[in-house]
Every structure is written in structure tokens, then in C-alpha cells.
């Protein structure tokens, strides 16, 4: 993680559109209720999921390259740590990502370092709800 604790509020203030990588249709999963919480706090949220589904009014795209560029600036990831190298490959191939946020329990130091080297701000092992409640 190359983002310091005191920079997290700045990210949340300056990025109001988020692409959620792996937005689930299951309201019991964090990959559903975290985006729903953030949308309820005023953020605009779209999601990606390999299977097309309708969920709680979210627009879901099959992959990140289909997400409008304004939403790709901040990518919030809900995938297992072992999947992060593939996620970073996708992010680097499409470009335009400024913040890569890996949710609580998710990290992959080597993949994070590749993203950081490309100029992406990386937050790992942090929950958006917890961080939001600290500052707002």
C-alpha cells in the first residue's frame, strides 16, 4: 500500500465515482453491501461481474474495459488475493485507473508494487465502510 493513512480521506473526498470489481448480487456479501452503503452516502457506483445480473439498481458490466472511463479512475476490488495479479494486468492494459482499493483481507504485495510503479495509488486490506465512518 503506497497510500498513507492521512491520504485516505483525500481519496474519498476527491473520487465520487467508483467501479466495484466483483459486485455481487447477494446482499449478504460484503461485495454487495459495501457498494450499497457507499451509494447511500452519495457515491456513484457501477460494478463488474463475469455473469450478467441485475442487482439493487446497480449497472453491472461484464469486465472493466466496458466501464465508463470516469468510473475507472477508482477501482474497488472484491476478489481473492490470488486474483489480484490478473486484476492488475487488466487495469494496466486498459489504463485510466488512478486508485486501486483492495478491500479488507485482500492484498498481493507484488501486484500492488506493479500498480504503484505505473503511478496508481494503492490502498490494500481496507474496508470502504470502516474508512468512510472514520472521516464522515
Coordinates of N, CA and C in Angstrom, one line a residue:
X1 N 0.9 -1.2 0.0 CA 0.0 0.0 0.0 C 0.9 1.2 0.0
X2 N 0.7 2.1 -1.0 CA 1.5 3.3 -1.1 C 0.8 4.5 -0.6
X3 N -0.5 4.3 -0.2 CA -1.3 5.5 0.4 C -1.1 5.5 1.9
X4 N -0.8 6.6 2.4 CA -0.6 6.8 3.8 C -2.0 7.0 4.5
X5 N -2.2 6.6 5.7 CA -3.5 6.8 6.4 C -4.1 8.2 6.2
X6 N -3.2 9.2 6.3 CA -3.8 10.5 6.3 C -4.2 11.0 4.8
X7 N -4.0 10.1 3.8 CA -4.4 10.4 2.5 C -5.7 9.7 2.1
X8 N -6.2 8.9 2.9 CA -7.4 8.1 2.6 C -8.6 9.1 2.5
X9 N -8.7 10.0 3.5 CA -9.9 10.9 3.4 C -9.8 11.7 2.1
X10 N -8.6 12.2 1.7 CA -8.5 12.9 0.5 C -9.0 12.1 -0.7
X11 N -8.7 10.8 -0.8 CA -9.2 10.0 -1.8 C -10.7 9.9 -1.8
X12 N -11.3 9.7 -0.6 CA -12.8 9.7 -0.5 C -13.4 11.0 -0.9
X13 N -12.8 12.1 -0.6 CA -13.4 13.4 -0.9 C -13.3 13.7 -2.4
X14 N -12.2 13.2 -3.1 CA -11.9 13.6 -4.5 C -12.4 12.6 -5.5
X15 N -12.8 11.4 -5.1 CA -13.3 10.4 -6.0 C -14.7 10.0 -5.6
X16 N -15.7 10.5 -6.4 CA -17.1 10.2 -6.1 C -17.7 9.2 -7.0
X17 N -16.9 8.7 -7.9 CA -17.4 7.6 -8.8 C -16.5 6.4 -8.6
X18 N -17.1 5.2 -8.4 CA -16.3 4.0 -8.1 C -16.8 2.9 -9.0
X19 N -15.8 2.1 -9.5 CA -16.1 0.9 -10.2 C -15.8 -0.2 -9.2
X20 N -16.8 -1.1 -8.9 CA -16.6 -2.2 -7.9 C -16.3 -3.4 -8.7
X21 N -15.1 -3.9 -8.6 CA -14.7 -5.1 -9.3 C -15.2 -6.4 -8.5
X22 N -16.2 -7.0 -9.1 CA -16.8 -8.2 -8.4 C -18.0 -7.9 -7.6
X23 N -18.8 -6.9 -8.0 CA -20.0 -6.6 -7.3 C -21.0 -7.7 -7.3
X24 N -21.3 -8.3 -6.2 CA -22.2 -9.5 -6.1 C -23.7 -9.1 -6.1
X25 N -24.4 -10.1 -6.5 CA -25.9 -10.0 -6.5 C -26.4 -10.4 -5.1
X26 N -25.6 -11.0 -4.3 CA -26.0 -11.5 -2.9 C -25.9 -10.4 -1.9
X27 N -27.0 -9.9 -1.4 CA -27.0 -8.8 -0.4 C -26.3 -9.1 0.9
X28 N -26.0 -10.4 1.2 CA -25.3 -10.8 2.4 C -23.8 -10.7 2.3
X29 N -23.3 -10.5 1.1 CA -21.9 -10.5 0.8 C -21.4 -9.0 0.9
X30 N -20.2 -8.8 1.4 CA -19.6 -7.5 1.5 C -19.5 -6.9 0.1
X31 N -19.3 -7.7 -0.9 CA -19.2 -7.2 -2.3 C -20.5 -6.7 -2.8
X32 N -21.5 -6.7 -2.0 CA -22.8 -6.1 -2.3 C -23.1 -5.0 -1.3
X33 N -23.0 -5.3 0.0 CA -23.5 -4.3 0.9 C -22.5 -3.1 1.1
X34 N -21.2 -3.3 0.8 CA -20.3 -2.2 0.9 C -20.6 -1.2 -0.2
X35 N -20.7 -1.6 -1.5 CA -21.1 -0.7 -2.5 C -22.5 0.0 -2.3
X36 N -23.4 -0.8 -1.7 CA -24.8 -0.2 -1.4 C -24.6 0.9 -0.4
X37 N -23.8 0.6 0.7 CA -23.6 1.6 1.7 C -23.0 2.9 1.1
X38 N -21.9 2.7 0.3 CA -21.3 3.9 -0.3 C -22.2 4.7 -1.2
X39 N -23.1 4.0 -2.0 CA -24.0 4.7 -2.8 C -25.0 5.5 -1.9
X40 N -25.4 4.9 -0.8 CA -26.3 5.6 0.1 C -25.6 6.8 0.7
X41 N -24.3 6.9 0.7 CA -23.6 8.0 1.2 C -23.3 9.1 0.2
X42 N -23.7 8.8 -1.1 CA -23.6 9.8 -2.1 C -22.6 9.5 -3.2
X43 N -22.0 8.4 -3.2 CA -21.0 8.0 -4.2 C -21.8 7.3 -5.4
X44 N -21.3 7.5 -6.6 CA -21.9 6.9 -7.7 C -21.1 5.6 -8.0
X45 N -21.9 4.5 -8.1 CA -21.3 3.1 -8.1 C -21.7 2.4 -9.3
X46 N -20.8 1.8 -10.0 CA -21.1 0.7 -11.1 C -20.3 -0.5 -10.7
X47 N -20.6 -1.6 -11.3 CA -19.9 -2.8 -10.9 C -19.5 -3.6 -12.1
X48 N -18.6 -4.6 -11.8 CA -18.2 -5.6 -12.8 C -18.5 -6.9 -12.2
X49 N -18.9 -7.9 -13.0 CA -19.1 -9.2 -12.6 C -19.1 -10.1 -13.9
X50 N -18.5 -11.2 -13.9 CA -18.4 -12.0 -15.1 C -19.7 -12.5 -15.6
X51 N -20.7 -12.7 -14.7 CA -22.0 -13.1 -15.2 C -22.9 -11.9 -15.1
X52 N -23.7 -11.7 -16.2 CA -24.6 -10.6 -16.2 C -25.7 -10.8 -15.2
X53 N -26.0 -9.8 -14.3 CA -27.1 -9.9 -13.4 C -27.6 -8.5 -13.1
X54 N -28.8 -8.5 -12.6 CA -29.4 -7.3 -12.1 C -29.4 -7.3 -10.6
X55 N -29.0 -6.2 -10.0 CA -28.8 -6.1 -8.6 C -29.1 -4.7 -8.1
X56 N -30.1 -4.6 -7.3 CA -30.3 -3.4 -6.5 C -30.1 -2.1 -7.3
X57 N -30.4 -2.1 -8.5 CA -30.3 -0.8 -9.3 C -28.9 -0.5 -9.8
X58 N -27.9 -1.3 -9.5 CA -26.5 -1.1 -9.9 C -26.4 -1.5 -11.4
X59 N -25.6 -0.7 -12.2 CA -25.3 -1.0 -13.5 C -24.1 -2.0 -13.4
X60 N -24.2 -3.1 -14.0 CA -23.1 -4.1 -14.0 C -22.6 -4.4 -15.4
X61 N -21.2 -4.3 -15.5 CA -20.5 -4.6 -16.7 C -19.8 -5.9 -16.6
X62 N -19.7 -6.6 -17.8 CA -19.0 -7.9 -17.8 C -17.5 -7.8 -17.4
X63 N -16.9 -6.7 -17.8 CA -15.5 -6.5 -17.5 C -15.1 -5.1 -17.3
X64 N -14.0 -4.8 -16.8 CA -13.6 -3.4 -16.5 C -13.4 -2.5 -17.8
X65 N -13.1 -3.1 -18.9 CA -12.9 -2.3 -20.1 C -14.2 -1.7 -20.6
X66 N -15.3 -2.3 -20.2 CA -16.7 -1.8 -20.6 C -17.1 -0.6 -19.7
X67 N -16.5 -0.5 -18.5 CA -16.9 0.6 -17.6 C -16.5 1.9 -18.1
X68 N -17.4 2.9 -18.0 CA -17.1 4.3 -18.5 C -15.8 4.8 -17.8
X69 N -15.0 5.5 -18.5 CA -13.7 6.0 -18.0 C -13.8 6.7 -16.7
X70 N -14.8 7.5 -16.5 CA -15.0 8.3 -15.3 C -15.1 7.4 -14.0
X71 N -15.6 6.2 -14.2 CA -15.8 5.3 -13.1 C -14.5 4.5 -12.9
X72 N -13.7 4.4 -13.9 CA -12.5 3.5 -13.8 C -11.4 4.2 -13.1
X73 N -11.5 5.5 -12.8 CA -10.4 6.2 -12.0 C -10.2 5.6 -10.6
X74 N -11.3 5.1 -10.0 CA -11.3 4.5 -8.7 C -11.9 3.1 -8.8
X75 N -11.0 2.1 -8.7 CA -11.5 0.7 -8.7 C -11.4 0.0 -7.4
X76 N -12.5 -0.4 -6.9 CA -12.6 -1.1 -5.6 C -12.7 -2.6 -5.8
X77 N -11.8 -3.4 -5.3 CA -11.8 -4.8 -5.7 C -12.2 -5.7 -4.6
X78 N -13.2 -6.6 -5.0 CA -13.6 -7.7 -4.1 C -13.3 -9.0 -4.8
X79 N -12.1 -9.4 -4.8 CA -11.6 -10.7 -5.4 C -10.6 -11.2 -4.4
X80 N -10.4 -12.5 -4.4 CA -9.4 -13.1 -3.5 C -8.0 -12.6 -3.9
X81 N -7.1 -12.6 -2.9 CA -5.8 -12.0 -3.0 C -5.0 -12.7 -4.2
X82 N -5.3 -14.0 -4.4 CA -4.7 -14.7 -5.5 C -5.1 -14.2 -6.9
X83 N -6.2 -13.5 -7.0 CA -6.6 -12.9 -8.2 C -6.1 -11.6 -8.6
X84 N -5.4 -10.9 -7.6 CA -5.0 -9.5 -7.8 C -4.0 -9.4 -8.9
X85 N -3.1 -10.3 -9.2 CA -2.2 -10.1 -10.3 C -3.0 -10.0 -11.6
X86 N -4.0 -10.8 -11.8 CA -4.8 -10.7 -13.0 C -5.6 -9.4 -13.1
X87 N -6.1 -9.0 -11.9 CA -6.8 -7.7 -11.9 C -5.9 -6.5 -12.3
X88 N -4.7 -6.5 -11.7 CA -3.7 -5.5 -12.0 C -3.3 -5.6 -13.5
X89 N -3.2 -6.8 -14.1 CA -2.9 -6.9 -15.5 C -4.0 -6.2 -16.3
X90 N -5.3 -6.4 -15.9 CA -6.4 -5.8 -16.6 C -6.4 -4.3 -16.5
X91 N -6.1 -3.8 -15.3 CA -6.1 -2.4 -15.0 C -5.0 -1.7 -15.8
X92 N -3.8 -2.3 -15.9 CA -2.7 -1.7 -16.6 C -3.0 -1.8 -18.1
X93 N -3.7 -2.8 -18.6 CA -3.9 -2.9 -20.0 C -5.0 -1.8 -20.5
X94 N -6.0 -1.5 -19.7 CA -7.0 -0.5 -20.1 C -6.6 0.9 -19.8
X95 N -5.8 1.1 -18.7 CA -5.4 2.5 -18.4 C -6.5 3.3 -17.7
X96 N -6.1 4.4 -17.2 CA -7.0 5.4 -16.7 C -7.3 5.2 -15.2
X97 N -6.8 4.1 -14.6 CA -7.0 3.9 -13.1 C -6.1 4.7 -12.3
X98 N -6.6 5.5 -11.4 CA -5.8 6.3 -10.5 C -5.7 5.8 -9.1
X99 N -6.8 5.1 -8.7 CA -6.8 4.5 -7.3 C -7.2 3.0 -7.4
X100 N -6.4 2.2 -6.8 CA -6.8 0.7 -6.7 C -7.0 0.5 -5.3
X101 N -8.2 0.1 -4.9 CA -8.6 -0.1 -3.5 C -8.9 -1.6 -3.3
X102 N -8.1 -2.3 -2.5 CA -8.3 -3.7 -2.2 C -8.9 -3.8 -0.9
X103 N -10.1 -4.4 -0.9 CA -10.9 -4.4 0.3 C -10.3 -5.2 1.5
X104 N -10.8 -5.2 2.6 CA -10.3 -5.8 3.8 C -10.0 -7.3 3.6
X105 N -8.8 -7.7 3.9 CA -8.4 -9.1 3.8 C -7.8 -9.4 2.4
X106 N -7.7 -8.3 1.6 CA -7.2 -8.5 0.2 C -5.8 -7.8 0.1
X107 N -4.8 -8.5 -0.3 CA -3.5 -7.9 -0.6 C -2.7 -8.8 -1.5
X108 N -1.8 -8.3 -2.2 CA -0.8 -9.0 -3.0 C 0.3 -8.1 -3.3
X109 N 1.3 -8.1 -2.4 CA 2.4 -7.1 -2.5 C 3.1 -7.0 -3.9
X110 N 3.3 -8.1 -4.6 CA 4.0 -8.0 -5.9 C 3.1 -7.3 -6.9
X111 N 1.8 -7.6 -6.9 CA 0.9 -7.0 -7.9 C 0.7 -5.5 -7.5
X112 N 0.6 -5.3 -6.2 CA 0.5 -3.9 -5.7 C 1.7 -3.0 -6.2
X113 N 2.8 -3.6 -6.1 CA 4.1 -2.9 -6.5 C 4.0 -2.6 -8.0
X114 N 3.5 -3.5 -8.8 CA 3.4 -3.2 -10.2 C 2.5 -2.1 -10.5
X115 N 1.3 -2.0 -9.8 CA 0.4 -0.9 -9.9 C 1.0 0.4 -9.5
X116 N 1.7 0.3 -8.3 CA 2.3 1.6 -7.8 C 3.4 2.1 -8.8
X117 N 4.2 1.2 -9.4 CA 5.2 1.6 -10.4 C 4.6 2.2 -11.6
X118 N 3.3 1.9 -11.9 CA 2.6 2.5 -13.0 C 1.9 3.8 -12.6
X119 N 2.1 4.3 -11.3 CA 1.6 5.5 -10.9 C 0.2 5.5 -10.2
X120 N -0.2 4.3 -9.9 CA -1.5 4.1 -9.3 C -1.4 4.2 -7.8
X121 N -2.3 4.9 -7.2 CA -2.4 5.0 -5.7 C -3.0 3.7 -5.3
X122 N -2.4 2.9 -4.4 CA -2.9 1.6 -3.9 C -3.2 1.7 -2.4
X123 N -4.5 1.2 -2.1 CA -4.9 1.0 -0.8 C -5.2 -0.5 -0.7
X124 N -4.6 -1.1 0.3 CA -4.9 -2.6 0.4 C -5.4 -2.9 1.9
X125 N -6.1 -4.0 1.9 CA -6.6 -4.5 3.2 C -7.4 -3.5 4.0
X126 N -8.2 -2.7 3.3 CA -9.0 -1.7 4.0 C -10.5 -1.8 3.5
X127 N -11.4 -1.5 4.4 CA -12.8 -1.6 4.1 C -13.3 -0.1 3.9
X128 N -14.0 0.1 2.8 CA -14.5 1.4 2.5 C -15.5 1.9 3.6
X129 N -16.3 1.0 4.1 CA -17.3 1.4 5.1 C -16.5 1.9 6.4
X130 N -15.6 1.1 6.8 CA -14.8 1.5 8.0 C -14.1 2.8 7.8
X131 N -13.4 3.0 6.6 CA -12.7 4.2 6.4 C -13.6 5.4 6.2
X132 N -14.8 5.2 5.6 CA -15.8 6.3 5.5 C -16.2 6.7 6.8
X133 N -16.6 5.8 7.7 CA -17.1 6.2 9.0 C -16.0 6.9 9.9
X134 N -14.7 6.7 9.6 CA -13.7 7.4 10.3 C -13.7 8.9 10.0
X135 N -14.1 9.3 8.8 CA -13.9 10.6 8.3 C -15.2 11.4 8.1
X136 N -16.3 10.7 8.0 CA -17.6 11.4 7.7 C -18.7 11.1 8.6

